[in-house]
Coordinates of C-alpha atoms in Angstrom, one line a residue:
Y13 CA -11.3 -15.6 12.9
Y14 CA -13.1 -16.3 9.6
T15 CA -12.1 -17.8 6.3
V16 CA -12.2 -15.0 3.7
S17 CA -12.0 -17.2 0.6
A18 CA -13.3 -20.5 -0.4
F19 CA -10.5 -23.2 -0.6
R20 CA -10.0 -26.9 -1.1
Q21 CA -7.4 -29.5 -0.1
K22 CA -7.5 -32.9 -1.8
N23 CA -11.2 -33.5 -2.7
R24 CA -12.7 -31.5 0.1
E25 CA -14.0 -28.0 -0.4
F26 CA -14.5 -25.3 2.2
P27 CA -16.7 -22.2 1.7
A28 CA -15.7 -18.6 2.6
G29 CA -17.2 -17.3 5.9
L30 CA -16.4 -20.2 8.2
K31 CA -15.7 -19.1 11.7
V32 CA -12.6 -20.7 13.4
I33 CA -13.6 -22.1 16.8
A34 CA -10.6 -24.2 17.8
F35 CA -7.1 -25.2 16.5
N36 CA -5.2 -28.4 17.4
G37 CA -7.5 -29.1 20.2
T38 CA -7.4 -25.7 21.8
D39 CA -9.8 -22.7 21.7
V40 CA -8.3 -20.6 19.0
H41 CA -8.0 -17.4 21.1
G42 CA -6.3 -19.3 23.9
F43 CA -3.9 -20.8 21.4
V44 CA -3.0 -17.4 20.0
Q45 CA -2.4 -15.8 23.4
R46 CA 0.5 -18.2 24.0
L47 CA 2.3 -17.2 20.8
Y48 CA 3.6 -13.8 22.1
R49 CA 7.2 -15.2 22.3
E50 CA 7.0 -16.7 18.8
K51 CA 5.2 -14.2 16.6
R52 CA 4.6 -10.5 16.1
L53 CA 1.0 -10.3 17.3
R54 CA -1.6 -7.6 17.1
W55 CA -3.3 -6.3 20.3
D56 CA -7.0 -5.6 20.1
M57 CA -7.7 -2.8 22.6
A58 CA -11.5 -3.4 22.6
R59 CA -11.3 -7.2 23.2
R60 CA -8.1 -7.0 25.2
R61 CA -6.4 -9.9 23.5
F62 CA -3.8 -10.8 20.9
Y63 CA -4.6 -11.6 17.3
D64 CA -2.6 -13.1 14.4
E65 CA -4.0 -14.1 11.0
H66 CA -1.3 -16.7 10.5
F67 CA -1.4 -18.4 13.9
Y68 CA -1.2 -21.8 12.2
L69 CA 2.3 -21.0 10.9
A70 CA 3.7 -20.6 14.4
F71 CA 7.2 -22.0 15.0
S72 CA 5.7 -24.4 17.5
Q73 CA 3.7 -26.1 14.8
A74 CA 6.6 -26.6 12.4
S75 CA 6.9 -30.3 13.1
A76 CA 3.1 -30.9 13.3
Q77 CA 1.9 -33.8 11.2
A78 CA -1.6 -32.3 10.9
L79 CA -3.3 -29.0 11.5
A80 CA -6.7 -29.6 13.0
F81 CA -9.4 -27.0 12.8
V82 CA -12.9 -26.8 14.1
F83 CA -15.1 -24.5 12.0
E84 CA -18.5 -23.1 12.6
K85 CA -20.8 -22.7 9.6
P86 CA -23.1 -19.7 9.1
D87 CA -26.0 -21.9 10.2
G88 CA -24.3 -22.6 13.6
K89 CA -23.3 -26.2 12.8
K90 CA -19.7 -27.2 13.5
T91 CA -17.4 -29.2 11.2
M92 CA -13.9 -30.6 11.8
A93 CA -11.0 -30.6 9.3
S94 CA -7.5 -31.8 9.5
F95 CA -4.9 -30.5 7.0
D96 CA -1.6 -31.9 6.0
P97 CA 0.9 -29.0 6.3
K98 CA 3.0 -30.5 3.5
K99 CA 0.1 -30.5 1.0
P100 CA -1.0 -27.4 -0.9
V101 CA -4.3 -25.6 -0.2
F102 CA -6.0 -24.1 -3.3
A103 CA -8.0 -20.9 -3.0
Q104 CA -11.3 -20.8 -5.0
N105 CA -12.1 -17.5 -6.7
A106 CA -15.7 -16.9 -7.8
Q107 CA -14.8 -14.5 -10.6
K108 CA -13.6 -16.0 -13.8
N109 CA -12.4 -14.7 -17.1
A110 CA -11.1 -11.5 -15.5
K111 CA -7.7 -9.9 -15.6
P112 CA -5.4 -10.7 -12.7
T113 CA -5.2 -8.4 -9.7
D114 CA -2.4 -5.9 -10.0
T115 CA -0.3 -6.4 -6.9
K116 CA 2.5 -4.0 -7.8
P117 CA 2.4 -0.9 -5.6
Q118 CA 1.3 2.0 -7.7
R119 CA 1.5 5.6 -6.7
K120 CA -1.3 7.7 -8.0
I121 CA -2.9 11.1 -7.7
L122 CA -6.5 11.3 -9.0
Y123 CA -9.1 14.1 -9.0
F124 CA -12.7 12.9 -8.6
E125 CA -14.7 15.7 -10.3
A126 CA -18.2 14.8 -9.0
D127 CA -17.2 15.2 -5.4
K128 CA -14.2 17.5 -5.9
I129 CA -11.9 15.1 -4.0
L130 CA -8.2 15.0 -4.5
Y131 CA -7.2 11.3 -3.9
I132 CA -3.5 10.5 -3.3
R133 CA -2.4 6.9 -3.1
V134 CA 0.9 6.4 -1.4
P135 CA 1.8 2.7 -1.3
E136 CA 5.3 3.2 0.2
M137 CA 7.4 6.0 1.7
A138 CA 10.2 5.5 -0.9
T139 CA 13.1 8.0 -0.5
A140 CA 13.0 8.5 -4.2
D141 CA 9.5 9.9 -3.9
S142 CA 10.4 12.4 -1.1
V143 CA 9.2 15.3 -3.3
Y144 CA 7.2 13.5 -6.0
Y145 CA 3.8 13.8 -4.5
A146 CA 4.4 17.3 -3.2
E147 CA 5.5 18.6 -6.6
Q148 CA 2.7 16.8 -8.5
V149 CA 0.1 18.3 -6.2
K150 CA 1.5 21.8 -6.5
S151 CA 1.9 21.8 -10.2
L152 CA -1.3 20.0 -11.3
Y153 CA -4.0 20.8 -8.7
R154 CA -3.4 24.4 -7.5
N155 CA -6.4 25.8 -9.4
K156 CA -8.8 22.9 -8.9
P157 CA -11.7 23.3 -6.5
I158 CA -11.1 20.8 -3.7
N159 CA -13.6 19.9 -1.0
K160 CA -11.6 17.1 0.5
V161 CA -8.1 15.6 0.3
V162 CA -7.7 11.8 0.8
I163 CA -4.2 10.3 1.4
D164 CA -4.5 6.6 1.2
I165 CA -1.6 4.8 3.0
R166 CA -3.2 1.4 3.5
G167 CA -0.6 -1.4 3.3
N168 CA 2.3 1.2 3.5
W169 CA 5.2 -0.2 5.6
G170 CA 7.1 3.0 5.7
G171 CA 10.4 4.3 4.5
S172 CA 11.3 8.0 4.6
D173 CA 9.3 10.4 6.8
M174 CA 10.0 13.2 4.3
V175 CA 7.5 11.7 1.8
G176 CA 4.5 12.3 4.0
L177 CA 5.9 15.5 5.5
N178 CA 6.6 17.2 2.2
L179 CA 3.1 16.1 0.9
L180 CA 1.4 17.7 3.9
K181 CA 3.4 20.9 3.4
A182 CA 2.2 21.0 -0.2
L183 CA -1.4 20.7 0.9
I184 CA -2.0 22.6 4.2
G185 CA -3.0 26.2 4.4
E186 CA -2.2 26.6 8.1
T187 CA 0.7 25.7 10.3
V188 CA 0.4 22.4 12.3
S189 CA 2.3 22.3 15.6
A190 CA 2.5 19.9 18.5
E191 CA 4.9 19.1 21.3
V192 CA 6.7 15.7 20.8
V193 CA 8.3 13.8 23.6
L194 CA 10.2 10.6 22.8
A195 CA 11.3 8.5 25.8
G196 CA 13.1 5.2 26.2
K197 CA 14.9 3.2 28.8
Q198 CA 18.2 4.5 30.2
N199 CA 20.9 2.0 29.4
S200 CA 24.4 1.7 28.0
Y201 CA 23.0 1.4 24.4
A202 CA 21.1 4.7 24.8
T203 CA 24.1 6.4 26.3
K204 CA 26.4 5.3 23.5
R205 CA 23.9 6.3 20.8
L206 CA 23.0 9.7 22.2
Q207 CA 26.5 10.4 23.6
N208 CA 24.7 11.7 26.7
A209 CA 24.8 9.9 30.1
S210 CA 22.6 12.5 31.9
L211 CA 19.2 12.3 30.2
A212 CA 16.2 13.7 32.0
Q213 CA 14.2 11.0 33.8
I214 CA 10.4 10.8 33.9
A215 CA 8.1 8.4 35.7
I216 CA 4.9 7.6 33.7
P217 CA 2.0 6.8 36.0
C218 CA -0.1 4.9 33.4
L219 CA 2.9 2.6 32.8
N220 CA 3.2 1.4 36.4
N221 CA 5.3 4.5 37.2
E222 CA 8.2 3.0 35.2
T223 CA 11.0 5.5 34.8
F224 CA 12.0 6.5 31.3
A225 CA 14.7 8.7 29.9
V226 CA 13.7 11.6 27.7
W227 CA 15.6 11.0 24.5
H228 CA 14.2 13.9 22.5
E229 CA 11.7 16.7 23.2
W230 CA 10.8 19.4 20.8
Q231 CA 8.0 21.6 19.4
D232 CA 7.2 20.1 16.1
I233 CA 6.1 22.9 13.6
T234 CA 5.0 22.0 10.1
Q235 CA 4.4 25.1 8.0
P236 CA 2.8 25.2 4.6
D237 CA 5.3 25.2 1.7
K238 CA 5.6 28.6 0.1
N239 CA 3.9 27.1 -3.0
S240 CA 1.3 25.1 -1.1
I241 CA -2.1 24.8 -2.6
G242 CA -3.4 26.2 0.7
H243 CA -6.1 23.6 1.3
N244 CA -8.1 24.7 4.4
G245 CA -10.6 21.8 4.3
N246 CA -10.2 18.4 5.8
I247 CA -7.5 15.9 4.9
Y248 CA -8.4 12.3 5.5
I249 CA -5.7 9.7 6.0
L250 CA -6.9 6.2 5.1
Q251 CA -5.1 3.5 7.1
D252 CA -5.4 -0.2 7.8
S253 CA -3.8 -2.8 10.0
D254 CA -0.7 -3.0 7.8
I255 CA 0.9 0.4 8.1
Y256 CA 4.1 0.9 9.9
S257 CA 7.1 3.2 10.5
A258 CA 7.0 6.3 8.4
A259 CA 3.4 5.6 7.5
G260 CA 2.6 5.7 11.2
T261 CA 4.4 9.0 11.5
L262 CA 2.1 10.5 8.8
A263 CA -1.0 9.0 10.6
A264 CA 0.3 10.6 13.8
F265 CA -0.4 14.1 12.4
A266 CA -4.1 13.4 12.8
R267 CA -3.5 14.0 16.5
Y268 CA -2.0 17.4 15.8
S269 CA -4.8 19.0 13.8
D270 CA -8.6 19.0 13.7
K271 CA -8.4 19.2 10.0
I272 CA -6.3 16.0 9.6
V273 CA -8.5 13.0 10.3
S274 CA -7.5 9.3 10.4
V275 CA -10.0 6.8 9.0
G276 CA -9.9 3.0 8.9
Q277 CA -8.5 0.3 11.1
P278 CA -5.9 0.3 13.9
T279 CA -2.8 -1.8 13.5
G280 CA -2.7 -3.4 17.0
R281 CA 1.0 -2.4 17.2
L282 CA 3.0 0.5 18.4
L283 CA 2.9 3.6 16.1
G284 CA 3.5 7.3 16.6
R285 CA 6.7 9.3 16.2
G286 CA 10.0 7.6 16.7
V287 CA 13.7 7.4 15.8
D288 CA 15.8 5.2 13.6
P289 CA 15.9 1.7 15.0
M290 CA 18.9 0.4 16.9
V291 CA 20.6 -2.5 15.1
F292 CA 22.0 -5.5 16.9
M293 CA 23.8 -8.7 15.9
L294 CA 23.7 -12.0 17.9
P295 CA 27.3 -13.0 18.7
H296 CA 27.1 -16.7 17.6
S297 CA 24.5 -16.9 14.8
G298 CA 25.3 -13.5 13.3
L299 CA 21.5 -12.9 13.1
I300 CA 20.8 -9.1 12.7
F301 CA 17.7 -7.6 14.3
R302 CA 16.4 -4.1 14.9
L303 CA 14.6 -2.5 17.9
E304 CA 12.6 0.7 18.1
P305 CA 14.0 2.2 21.3
V306 CA 11.5 4.9 22.2
L307 CA 7.8 5.6 22.9
D308 CA 5.9 8.7 21.8
I309 CA 4.7 9.6 25.3
N310 CA 3.5 13.3 25.2
G311 CA 0.1 13.6 26.9
I312 CA -0.6 9.9 27.4
K313 CA -2.9 9.2 30.3
T314 CA -3.6 5.5 29.8
A315 CA -1.5 2.5 28.7
P316 CA -3.4 2.0 25.5
E317 CA -2.6 5.6 24.5
A318 CA 1.1 4.7 24.5
F319 CA 0.4 2.6 21.4
R320 CA -0.5 5.8 19.4
D321 CA -2.7 3.4 17.4
D322 CA -6.1 5.0 17.8
V323 CA -8.1 5.8 14.6
E324 CA -10.4 8.9 14.8
V325 CA -13.0 7.4 12.5
P326 CA -12.9 3.6 12.9
V327 CA -14.3 1.6 10.0
P328 CA -14.0 -2.2 10.7
L329 CA -14.0 -4.5 7.7
S330 CA -16.6 -7.2 7.6
V331 CA -15.8 -10.6 6.1
K332 CA -17.5 -9.4 3.0
G333 CA -15.3 -6.4 2.9
F334 CA -12.2 -8.5 3.1
R335 CA -13.5 -10.8 0.4
N336 CA -14.3 -7.9 -1.9
R337 CA -10.6 -6.8 -1.7
I338 CA -9.3 -10.3 -2.3
E339 CA -11.6 -11.3 -5.1
Y340 CA -11.7 -8.0 -7.0
R341 CA -9.8 -8.7 -10.2
G342 CA -8.3 -5.3 -10.8
D343 CA -6.9 -2.3 -8.9
V344 CA -8.5 -2.0 -5.4
Y345 CA -7.3 1.6 -5.4
S346 CA -9.2 2.5 -8.6
E347 CA -12.1 5.0 -8.7
D348 CA -14.5 2.1 -9.5
F349 CA -13.5 0.0 -6.4
L350 CA -13.2 3.0 -4.1
Y351 CA -16.8 4.2 -4.8
R352 CA -18.5 0.9 -5.2
L353 CA -16.8 -1.5 -2.8
D354 CA -14.5 0.3 -0.4
P355 CA -16.3 1.0 3.0
V356 CA -13.4 3.1 4.2
F357 CA -13.5 5.5 1.2
Q358 CA -17.3 5.4 1.4
Q359 CA -17.1 6.6 5.0
V360 CA -15.1 9.6 3.8
L361 CA -17.9 10.6 1.4
L362 CA -20.2 10.9 4.4
L363 CA -17.8 13.1 6.4
P364 CA -17.6 16.9 6.0

């Protein structure tokens, strides 16, 4: 854990790039591992432990009078700091006299002439946009020479699967097909929802031979739209740790075709194909919550594969990379930022 921006509380200032060593008297990683019942944590496959950027906001700390950190400076020296959770912390931004960052999600389709790249920014899978991107691509870029297509879904929390599906159909020149198997636990909720009490059962060796019920199984076939631009080169899907739901469905297509490639960072959470969540309400509080009831299991051989969270071309962000995105006073999905400061897009430039 590192501080990605300089900040201050009261009269004390803290620079960016401080490494968090401990929190409230406990090794920070040990503290986070205990939060799995409180927070929606990310799982790091390589380091085999949970992560959470906002661990200090855990419910168990709600009544804390102070939040005590031990930081390690770039020179290796350690410093302690105790923060009053009731007092504000002010971020320090190095850039002055610049326009504010535009935080409103903006859909955009750009053509970068120098590299003949069609860049499509999809900030959300809004139902209203189910045909927007597809129609724009087919009407405006059919006759453009295109070496690569980039679909940028970073920060996209989902919505309608049809947004990504229709966009792919407008781009691809060949049919993409794959077998999809969705399995969940057999219980009364599943029986009621599917109106089927005799689902096929399957034991999954890599999940301790747990028995799952096959909810849905089909051959997924995605054919080019009849007016597709017929792109036969690579399509790169840029993702980060903040994609979910329908955005994860689009990223899953990278497993189905050698010409669709995922680039960026994993989420540390379950992705892949799925179904509409099951909705429940607690009887006394009336609190409503949703659960995704199935796993995308076809072909999995190890437990990590069940996450469907692998990225074909991983591009980890450094502390500097995070700071560039936070401190850039403008659109981080502009051509200027993508080419100068975005290591994920820059990686695409190096790919065929």
